[in-house]
C-alpha cells in the first residue's frame, strides 16, 4: 500500500476552525504542515524545543520520547504532548498550549 | 591579543535516541563513528580533523548542550587561564584525564550564561586523520554532507557580556562582530580565538545554558546544496536555508537533529585577525545581519532551541 492510500484521520484544533487530515505514519505537526495549515507552533520536529505542546482531549495515538525539560512526566500522563512526537490512531481533538517565545536577540 | 585557545575541540550533546542520532550524525551528515563506550556515549569525528573525536553524543531524557570544549596551546597557558579565572571567583573544577577516551585532564569552567566550557591541551590523534606524507586531499572520500570539521557553537543566555568578557580576559578571544538592540546593548556577540570569523557566539535570551546550534564547516556553497538535497531526501527538518548571513558572511543551512538540537552546515565567511576593528549591526539592519537575503527575522530561528 503506498502512503497516499493510508487512512487519514481528522485532527481538530479546538477553539479554532482548523481541521486537517493526518496519516498514521506521520506526526500531527508534520500532517498540519503538509496540509498547509497553521495553528500549532512549529519548531524542531524532534521533541526537543517544546513549542509544539498540545493537550489532547479526544482520540487515540502513539507517542515518542520527548525532552523532559519541556514536558514533565505528570504533564504527559494528563494528555499533554508534543505534536511532533504524536502519530494519530483515530480522529483527534486537541488544544494548542505551546507558544513561540522570541528571545531578545531576535527583537 | 593572540588567544591561548587553538580552537573549539569538541562538543557533547544530549540526544533522546542514540540509534536515530547515529543515523543522523554518521549516515546523513557523514561523520565517522569513532566508537561507543561502555557508558553509552558515542564519539564521532569529521574527515579533516587530526584529533580522535569532535562530537560526543549522550543519550538521556533531555536535549541540548552538555559541554563545549576548547583545545589550548599549552599546559602553561591553561594554568595561567585558571589563575585568571580563580582571581575572578569563577567556578572551575578539574575533570580527570580519561573521562573521555583519549582526552587529557580538562579544566571545567561554569560560564555566566549557564554553559559548561572545558579547556584541555591533550587529545590522542585519530588513526584515520588527514595524511601527512604526500598528503592526498583525503584518505577516504568524504561521505554524506562532506563535513570538513566541527566549527563553532552559538549559545543562548542572559548575561552574554559576562561570558564574552571571560573569554576575552582569561583566554585572549577577540570580538569579531556584534548585533545591537535599539538601546545599543549587545544582542549577539561573535568571538574568535583564531583566523575564523567566529569560534563561539553568544545570543541574548532570558534563558540559561541553552544551545542555539552546533555548526560544521563545508568546503563550498555547492556542498551546502548537496547537504540540502540530502536533508530533503532523508526527511531532515530544515529550519532555514540555504542562505547567507550578513554577520560573518557565512553561507549556511540550518536543520535539526532527530532530538531537536539545531545543526548548521556552512561555508565561507571572512578571515579574522585580532587587530581587525569590530563590525557592528545596528538594530534597524540587524535582520539583514542574521539573514542577508531574506532581510527578515525568521521566527523559528529566534524562538526555537534546546
Ligand atoms: S517542534 Fe520542537 S518539540 Fe515539537
Ligand atoms: Fe553558526
Tab-separated table of C-alpha atoms and ligand atoms in Angstrom:
chain	number	residue	atom	x	y	z
A	1	UNK	CA	0.000	0.000	0.000
A	2	UNK	CA	1.519	3.336	-0.946
A	3	UNK	CA	1.446	6.161	1.547
A	4	UNK	CA	-1.263	8.002	-0.389
A	5	UNK	CA	-3.725	5.162	0.326
A	6	UNK	CA	-3.085	5.126	4.060
A	7	UNK	CA	-6.040	6.050	6.232
A	8	UNK	CA	-6.258	9.683	7.145
A	9	UNK	CA	-7.578	10.794	10.454
A	10	UNK	CA	-9.074	14.199	11.082
A	11	UNK	CA	-7.221	16.444	13.526
A	12	UNK	CA	-9.350	19.177	15.038
A	13	UNK	CA	-7.829	22.160	16.839
A	14	UNK	CA	-10.379	23.195	19.453
A	15	UNK	CA	-11.472	26.828	19.717
A	16	UNK	CA	-10.470	27.343	16.074
A	17	UNK	CA	-11.922	26.215	12.767
A	18	UNK	CA	-8.680	24.458	11.864
A	19	UNK	CA	-9.051	20.862	10.774
A	20	UNK	CA	-6.704	18.746	8.693
A	21	UNK	CA	-6.044	15.153	7.715
A	22	UNK	CA	-3.094	13.211	9.088
A	23	UNK	CA	-1.762	9.768	8.197
A	24	UNK	CA	-0.843	7.347	10.934
A	25	UNK	CA	2.802	7.258	9.849
A	26	UNK	CA	3.308	10.984	10.334
A	27	UNK	CA	3.266	13.295	13.334
A	28	UNK	CA	0.348	15.649	13.873
A	29	UNK	CA	2.755	18.563	13.363
A	30	UNK	CA	4.022	17.163	10.072
A	31	UNK	CA	0.464	16.410	8.946
A	32	UNK	CA	-0.521	20.004	9.679
A	33	UNK	CA	2.399	21.330	7.633
A	34	UNK	CA	1.670	19.021	4.704
A	35	UNK	CA	-1.942	20.143	4.728
A	36	UNK	CA	-0.744	23.745	4.533
A	37	UNK	CA	-2.425	24.605	7.823
A	38	UNK	CA	-1.141	26.595	10.793
A	39	UNK	CA	-2.215	26.692	14.429
A	40	UNK	CA	0.327	24.622	16.308
A	41	UNK	CA	3.710	26.407	16.551
A	42	UNK	CA	6.283	24.521	14.509
A	43	UNK	CA	9.896	24.228	15.668
A	44	UNK	CA	12.448	21.434	15.774
A	45	UNK	CA	10.169	18.484	14.892
A	46	UNK	CA	12.264	16.313	17.214
A	47	UNK	CA	10.611	16.583	20.637
A	48	UNK	CA	13.333	18.908	21.869
A	49	UNK	CA	12.190	22.539	21.829
A	50	UNK	CA	8.658	22.294	23.227
A	51	UNK	CA	6.984	24.984	21.100
A	52	UNK	CA	4.500	22.461	19.638
A	53	UNK	CA	2.989	21.481	23.005
A	54	UNK	CA	-0.660	20.451	22.807
A	55	UNK	CA	-3.286	18.924	25.067
A	56	UNK	CA	-5.125	16.010	23.517
A	57	UNK	CA	-8.725	15.909	24.681
A	58	UNK	CA	-10.095	13.107	22.479
A	59	UNK	CA	-8.719	10.305	20.347
A	60	UNK	CA	-6.048	7.621	20.377
A	61	UNK	CA	-2.431	7.915	19.272
A	62	UNK	CA	1.105	6.631	19.769
A	63	UNK	CA	3.828	8.960	21.001
A	64	UNK	CA	7.635	9.023	21.057
A	65	UNK	CA	10.264	10.195	23.522
A	66	UNK	CA	10.162	13.889	24.463
A	67	UNK	CA	12.599	16.283	26.174
A	68	UNK	CA	11.785	16.189	29.911
A	69	UNK	CA	12.942	19.802	30.256
A	70	UNK	CA	9.911	20.946	28.248
A	71	UNK	CA	7.288	18.331	29.207
A	72	UNK	CA	7.157	16.590	32.570
A	73	UNK	CA	6.022	13.017	33.219
A	74	UNK	CA	2.944	14.334	35.057
A	75	UNK	CA	2.028	16.549	32.106
A	76	UNK	CA	2.389	13.642	29.716
A	77	UNK	CA	0.226	11.445	31.927
A	78	UNK	CA	-2.557	14.035	31.795
A	79	UNK	CA	-2.677	14.318	28.000
A	80	UNK	CA	-0.093	16.992	27.286
A	81	UNK	CA	2.119	16.023	24.355
A	82	UNK	CA	4.477	17.479	21.788
A	83	UNK	CA	2.646	17.452	18.453
A	84	UNK	CA	5.835	16.497	16.594
A	85	UNK	CA	6.033	13.242	18.578
A	86	UNK	CA	2.424	12.082	18.303
A	87	UNK	CA	1.001	9.942	15.496
A	88	UNK	CA	-2.785	9.530	15.342
A	89	UNK	CA	-4.637	6.224	15.571
A	90	UNK	CA	-8.078	7.831	15.384
A	91	UNK	CA	-9.548	11.285	14.849
A	92	UNK	CA	-8.054	13.671	17.397
A	93	UNK	CA	-9.257	16.798	19.180
A	94	UNK	CA	-6.587	18.981	20.748
A	95	UNK	CA	-5.847	22.341	22.311
A	96	UNK	CA	-2.726	24.354	21.490
A	97	UNK	CA	-0.576	25.042	24.562
A	98	UNK	CA	2.880	25.892	23.129
A	99	UNK	CA	3.987	29.351	22.054
A	100	UNK	CA	6.824	30.811	20.046
A	101	UNK	CA	8.707	32.942	22.568
A	102	UNK	CA	11.173	35.262	20.930
A	103	UNK	CA	14.478	35.739	22.629
A	104	UNK	CA	15.974	39.226	22.797
A	105	UNK	CA	18.438	38.514	20.022
A	106	UNK	CA	15.514	38.195	17.661
A	107	UNK	CA	13.986	41.523	18.645
B	1	UNK	CA	45.983	39.785	21.696
B	2	UNK	CA	46.763	36.287	20.396
B	3	UNK	CA	44.494	33.754	22.057
B	4	UNK	CA	45.809	30.876	24.157
B	5	UNK	CA	42.991	28.768	22.714
B	6	UNK	CA	43.605	26.908	19.444
B	7	UNK	CA	40.041	26.071	18.519
B	8	UNK	CA	36.758	24.550	19.632
B	9	UNK	CA	37.829	20.919	20.067
B	10	UNK	CA	34.670	19.010	20.760
B	11	UNK	CA	31.056	19.357	21.724
B	12	UNK	CA	28.986	16.969	23.852
B	13	UNK	CA	25.273	17.000	23.038
B	14	UNK	CA	22.315	15.245	24.686
B	15	UNK	CA	20.046	13.148	22.488
B	16	UNK	CA	16.814	11.272	23.168
B	17	UNK	CA	17.512	8.228	20.976
B	18	UNK	CA	21.053	7.105	20.199
B	19	UNK	CA	20.142	4.914	17.257
B	20	UNK	CA	18.399	7.794	15.485
B	21	UNK	CA	21.180	10.186	16.469
B	22	UNK	CA	23.838	7.962	14.914
B	23	UNK	CA	21.749	7.547	11.771
B	24	UNK	CA	21.714	11.362	11.558
B	25	UNK	CA	25.275	12.295	12.500
B	26	UNK	CA	27.032	9.343	10.842
B	27	UNK	CA	24.852	8.235	7.953
B	28	UNK	CA	23.300	11.512	6.798
B	29	UNK	CA	25.848	14.094	7.925
B	30	UNK	CA	28.719	11.721	7.152
B	31	UNK	CA	30.828	11.912	10.309
B	32	UNK	CA	32.954	8.882	11.224
B	33	UNK	CA	31.820	6.911	14.259
B	34	UNK	CA	34.993	6.517	16.327
B	35	UNK	CA	33.365	4.326	18.939
B	36	UNK	CA	30.637	3.813	21.507
B	37	UNK	CA	31.926	3.493	25.070
B	38	UNK	CA	30.532	1.354	27.900
B	39	UNK	CA	28.653	4.343	29.400
B	40	UNK	CA	26.750	4.629	26.103
B	41	UNK	CA	28.360	7.813	24.815
B	42	UNK	CA	29.110	7.837	21.084
B	43	UNK	CA	32.229	9.581	19.707
B	44	UNK	CA	32.432	10.950	16.181
B	45	UNK	CA	34.801	12.979	14.015
B	46	UNK	CA	34.949	14.720	10.642
B	47	UNK	CA	37.342	13.557	7.931
B	48	UNK	CA	39.710	16.527	8.038
B	49	UNK	CA	40.280	16.598	11.810
B	50	UNK	CA	43.538	15.287	13.282
B	51	UNK	CA	42.236	14.679	16.817
B	52	UNK	CA	40.353	11.484	17.661
B	53	UNK	CA	36.898	12.999	18.162
B	54	UNK	CA	34.994	16.267	17.924
B	55	UNK	CA	31.381	15.278	18.586
B	56	UNK	CA	30.152	13.322	21.594
B	57	UNK	CA	26.535	12.189	21.870
B	58	UNK	CA	24.982	11.232	25.207
B	59	UNK	CA	21.582	9.552	25.335
B	60	UNK	CA	19.282	10.728	28.123
B	61	UNK	CA	15.743	12.087	28.577
B	62	UNK	CA	16.668	15.705	27.847
B	63	UNK	CA	18.251	17.514	24.890
B	64	UNK	CA	20.737	20.358	24.471
B	65	UNK	CA	24.366	21.043	25.248
B	66	UNK	CA	26.386	19.208	27.913
B	67	UNK	CA	29.810	20.667	27.151
B	68	UNK	CA	31.584	22.864	24.644
B	69	UNK	CA	35.322	22.178	24.869
B	70	UNK	CA	38.349	24.096	23.602
B	71	UNK	CA	41.884	22.915	22.946
B	72	UNK	CA	44.616	25.224	24.261
B	73	UNK	CA	48.183	25.813	23.119
B	74	UNK	CA	49.991	24.545	26.250
B	75	UNK	CA	49.594	23.410	29.865
B	76	UNK	CA	51.245	26.698	30.924
B	77	UNK	CA	48.596	28.690	29.102
B	78	UNK	CA	45.872	26.588	30.708
B	79	UNK	CA	47.353	27.210	34.159
B	80	UNK	CA	47.538	30.955	33.524
B	81	UNK	CA	43.904	30.980	32.426
B	82	UNK	CA	42.941	29.033	35.534
B	83	UNK	CA	44.643	31.593	37.773
B	84	UNK	CA	42.872	34.417	35.965
B	85	UNK	CA	39.512	32.670	36.406
B	86	UNK	CA	40.123	31.991	40.104
B	87	UNK	CA	41.089	35.629	40.634
B	88	UNK	CA	37.626	36.480	39.294
B	89	UNK	CA	35.884	33.881	41.514
B	90	UNK	CA	34.627	31.919	38.526
B	91	UNK	CA	33.571	28.395	39.467
B	92	UNK	CA	36.035	25.892	37.986
B	93	UNK	CA	36.837	22.231	38.536
B	94	UNK	CA	39.177	19.619	37.143
B	95	UNK	CA	37.843	16.755	35.029
B	96	UNK	CA	40.272	13.880	35.218
B	97	UNK	CA	42.174	12.549	32.235
B	98	UNK	CA	40.366	9.669	30.573
B	99	UNK	CA	36.836	10.814	31.452
B	100	UNK	CA	36.543	10.764	27.683
B	101	UNK	CA	38.738	8.240	25.870
B	102	UNK	CA	41.995	9.736	24.589
B	103	UNK	CA	41.495	13.102	26.289
B	104	UNK	CA	43.798	14.514	28.968
B	105	UNK	CA	42.809	16.486	32.047
B	106	UNK	CA	40.271	19.242	31.427
B	107	UNK	CA	39.565	22.462	33.277
B	108	UNK	CA	35.794	22.824	33.564
B	109	UNK	CA	34.513	26.391	33.706
B	110	UNK	CA	30.949	27.339	34.617
B	111	UNK	CA	30.186	30.298	32.369
B	112	UNK	CA	27.946	33.211	33.433
B	113	UNK	CA	25.434	32.278	30.712
B	114	UNK	CA	24.992	28.837	32.316
B	115	UNK	CA	27.129	26.899	29.844
B	116	UNK	CA	29.796	24.362	30.750
B	117	UNK	CA	33.070	25.039	28.921
B	118	UNK	CA	36.004	22.618	29.179
B	119	UNK	CA	39.599	23.529	28.311
B	120	UNK	CA	42.291	20.928	27.659
B	121	UNK	CA	45.637	20.534	25.942
B	122	UNK	CA	45.863	16.867	25.047
B	123	UNK	CA	43.801	14.595	22.850
B	124	UNK	CA	45.049	11.484	21.048
B	125	UNK	CA	45.393	11.760	17.294
B	126	UNK	CA	42.934	9.871	15.122
B	127	UNK	CA	44.204	6.714	13.400
B	128	UNK	CA	42.475	7.883	10.240
B	129	UNK	CA	43.272	11.594	10.411
B	130	UNK	CA	44.398	13.621	7.387
B	131	UNK	CA	47.502	12.244	5.647
B	132	UNK	CA	50.806	13.979	6.393
B	133	UNK	CA	53.227	12.368	3.969
B	134	UNK	CA	52.445	13.135	0.336
B	135	UNK	CA	49.050	14.104	1.659
B	136	UNK	CA	46.169	13.281	-0.617
B	137	UNK	CA	43.175	15.603	-0.274
B	138	UNK	CA	41.514	12.948	1.869
B	139	UNK	CA	42.220	9.386	2.953
B	140	UNK	CA	38.735	8.079	2.083
B	141	UNK	CA	36.215	10.057	0.077
B	142	UNK	CA	34.035	12.163	2.395
B	143	UNK	CA	30.523	10.809	2.833
B	144	UNK	CA	27.119	12.383	3.411
B	145	UNK	CA	27.286	16.157	3.807
B	146	UNK	CA	31.089	16.005	3.375
B	147	UNK	CA	31.714	17.828	6.654
B	148	UNK	CA	35.272	19.144	6.963
B	149	UNK	CA	35.280	19.815	10.713
B	150	UNK	CA	33.274	20.798	13.786
B	151	UNK	CA	33.487	24.572	13.693
B	152	UNK	CA	31.616	26.559	16.354
B	153	UNK	CA	28.559	26.777	18.593
B	154	UNK	CA	26.012	29.533	19.139
B	155	UNK	CA	24.706	29.611	22.686
B	156	UNK	CA	21.828	31.362	24.435
B	157	UNK	CA	21.834	33.005	27.826
B	158	UNK	CA	21.077	36.173	29.747
B	159	UNK	CA	24.452	37.670	30.624
B	160	UNK	CA	26.244	37.357	27.301
B	161	UNK	CA	28.522	40.306	28.087
B	162	UNK	CA	29.905	38.494	31.146
B	163	UNK	CA	30.605	35.265	29.247
B	164	UNK	CA	32.283	37.205	26.432
B	165	UNK	CA	34.372	39.156	28.952
B	166	UNK	CA	35.747	35.939	30.497
B	167	UNK	CA	36.775	34.562	27.116
B	168	UNK	CA	38.434	37.855	26.219
B	169	UNK	CA	40.225	38.495	29.516
B	170	UNK	CA	41.203	34.946	30.529
B	171	UNK	CA	41.663	33.286	27.137
B	172	UNK	CA	42.505	36.096	24.714
B	173	UNK	CA	39.433	35.814	22.470
B	174	UNK	CA	38.508	38.848	20.345
B	175	UNK	CA	35.113	40.172	19.350
B	176	UNK	CA	34.727	39.958	15.581
B	177	UNK	CA	31.167	41.167	15.269
B	178	UNK	CA	28.201	42.293	17.366
B	179	UNK	CA	24.464	42.834	16.913
B	180	UNK	CA	22.778	45.588	18.912
B	181	UNK	CA	19.314	46.299	20.270
B	182	UNK	CA	17.734	49.748	19.803
B	183	UNK	CA	19.378	50.972	23.030
B	184	UNK	CA	22.810	49.853	21.850
B	185	UNK	CA	23.060	46.789	24.114
B	186	UNK	CA	24.588	43.595	22.792
B	187	UNK	CA	22.039	41.083	21.493
B	188	UNK	CA	24.618	38.879	19.814
B	189	UNK	CA	28.397	38.644	20.255
B	190	UNK	CA	30.624	36.713	17.838
B	191	UNK	CA	34.013	35.805	19.301
B	192	UNK	CA	37.110	34.452	17.604
B	193	UNK	CA	40.232	32.788	19.031
B	194	UNK	CA	41.645	32.110	15.580
B	195	UNK	CA	41.532	33.192	11.949
B	196	UNK	CA	37.855	32.240	11.782
B	197	UNK	CA	35.101	34.873	11.838
B	198	UNK	CA	33.725	33.109	14.915
B	199	UNK	CA	34.601	30.230	17.208
B	200	UNK	CA	31.684	30.802	19.561
B	201	UNK	CA	28.679	33.128	19.543
B	202	UNK	CA	26.504	34.238	22.443
B	203	UNK	CA	22.902	35.226	21.766
B	204	UNK	CA	20.913	37.110	24.378
B	205	UNK	CA	17.808	35.348	25.694
B	206	UNK	CA	16.058	35.020	29.068
B	207	UNK	CA	17.448	31.503	29.387
B	208	UNK	CA	20.329	29.620	30.990
B	209	UNK	CA	22.766	27.312	29.290
B	210	UNK	CA	20.753	26.762	26.130
B	211	UNK	CA	22.006	25.630	22.741
B	212	UNK	CA	21.139	27.515	19.585
B	213	UNK	CA	23.228	25.456	17.195
B	214	UNK	CA	26.281	23.293	16.644
B	215	UNK	CA	27.979	24.196	13.385
B	216	UNK	CA	30.072	22.236	10.907
B	217	UNK	CA	32.262	23.523	8.098
B	218	UNK	CA	31.699	22.530	4.480
B	219	UNK	CA	34.052	23.296	1.624
B	220	UNK	CA	31.774	25.286	-0.654
B	221	UNK	CA	28.373	26.706	-1.495
B	222	UNK	CA	27.991	23.673	-3.736
B	223	UNK	CA	28.385	21.389	-0.711
B	224	UNK	CA	25.602	23.308	1.025
B	225	UNK	CA	23.376	22.431	-1.933
B	226	UNK	CA	24.395	18.802	-1.576
B	227	UNK	CA	23.609	18.945	2.163
B	228	UNK	CA	20.186	20.463	1.397
B	229	UNK	CA	19.479	17.686	-1.121
B	230	UNK	CA	20.346	15.078	1.489
B	231	UNK	CA	18.092	16.738	4.049
B	232	UNK	CA	15.177	16.692	1.626
B	233	UNK	CA	15.822	13.094	0.597
B	234	UNK	CA	16.231	11.842	4.180
B	235	UNK	CA	13.452	13.929	5.741
B	236	UNK	CA	15.686	16.031	7.951
B	237	UNK	CA	13.764	19.027	9.308
B	238	UNK	CA	15.249	22.189	7.782
B	239	UNK	CA	14.976	25.406	9.796
B	240	UNK	CA	16.171	27.880	7.157
B	241	UNK	CA	18.367	27.987	4.108
B	242	UNK	CA	20.333	27.603	2.011
B	243	UNK	CA	21.007	31.298	2.541
B	244	UNK	CA	23.763	33.647	3.709
B	245	UNK	CA	24.484	35.522	6.915
B	246	UNK	CA	25.381	39.199	6.858
B	247	UNK	CA	27.189	38.586	10.122
B	248	UNK	CA	30.424	36.647	9.317
B	249	UNK	CA	29.210	36.400	5.643
B	250	UNK	CA	28.886	32.635	6.021
B	251	UNK	CA	26.746	30.673	3.554
B	252	UNK	CA	24.528	28.401	5.532
B	253	UNK	CA	21.724	25.941	6.058
B	254	UNK	CA	20.163	25.211	9.467
B	255	UNK	CA	18.437	21.968	10.357
B	256	UNK	CA	17.557	19.827	13.357
B	257	UNK	CA	18.882	16.502	14.578
B	258	UNK	CA	16.256	13.841	15.479
B	259	UNK	CA	16.167	15.121	19.092
B	260	UNK	CA	15.539	18.715	18.033
B	261	UNK	CA	19.058	20.081	18.518
B	262	UNK	CA	19.813	22.621	15.794
B	263	UNK	CA	22.757	21.938	13.494
B	264	UNK	CA	24.319	24.218	10.918
B	265	UNK	CA	26.461	23.407	7.934
B	266	UNK	CA	28.168	26.430	6.471
B	267	UNK	CA	30.888	27.550	4.106
B	268	UNK	CA	32.779	30.766	3.520
B	269	UNK	CA	32.933	33.712	5.883
B	270	UNK	CA	35.790	36.152	6.136
B	271	UNK	CA	39.215	35.619	7.679
B	272	UNK	CA	39.606	37.322	11.023
B	273	UNK	CA	42.701	38.819	12.632
B	274	UNK	CA	42.703	40.020	16.218
B	275	UNK	CA	43.709	43.532	15.165
B	276	UNK	CA	40.628	43.902	12.943
B	277	UNK	CA	38.177	46.588	14.046
B	278	UNK	CA	34.904	45.252	15.409
B	279	UNK	CA	31.995	45.017	12.981
B	280	UNK	CA	28.632	46.097	14.347
B	281	UNK	CA	25.000	45.651	13.205
B	282	UNK	CA	22.617	48.311	14.437
B	283	UNK	CA	19.120	47.233	15.477
B	284	UNK	CA	17.438	48.527	12.305
B	285	UNK	CA	19.699	46.498	9.981
B	286	UNK	CA	20.158	43.505	12.276
B	287	UNK	CA	17.679	41.201	10.453
B	288	UNK	CA	19.902	41.568	7.374
B	289	UNK	CA	22.855	40.631	9.567
B	290	UNK	CA	21.084	37.415	10.509
B	291	UNK	CA	19.796	36.539	7.038
B	292	UNK	CA	21.312	38.591	4.279
B	293	UNK	CA	18.952	37.527	1.505
B	294	UNK	CA	15.670	37.379	3.429
B	295	UNK	CA	16.421	40.556	5.431
B	296	UNK	CA	13.801	39.408	7.890
B	297	UNK	CA	13.951	37.708	11.240
B	298	UNK	CA	12.863	34.081	10.907
B	299	UNK	CA	10.528	33.294	13.790
B	300	UNK	CA	11.646	29.726	14.459
B	301	UNK	CA	15.292	30.774	14.334
B	302	UNK	CA	14.834	33.184	17.243
B	303	UNK	CA	12.269	31.154	19.233
B	304	UNK	CA	13.340	27.502	18.988
B	305	UNK	CA	16.251	25.935	20.880
B	306	UNK	CA	17.216	23.084	23.181
C	1	LIG	S1	8.579	21.191	17.317
C	1	LIG	FE1	10.153	21.133	18.843
C	1	LIG	S2	9.276	19.812	20.323
C	1	LIG	FE2	7.871	19.689	18.661
C	2	LIG	FE1	26.667	29.463	13.167
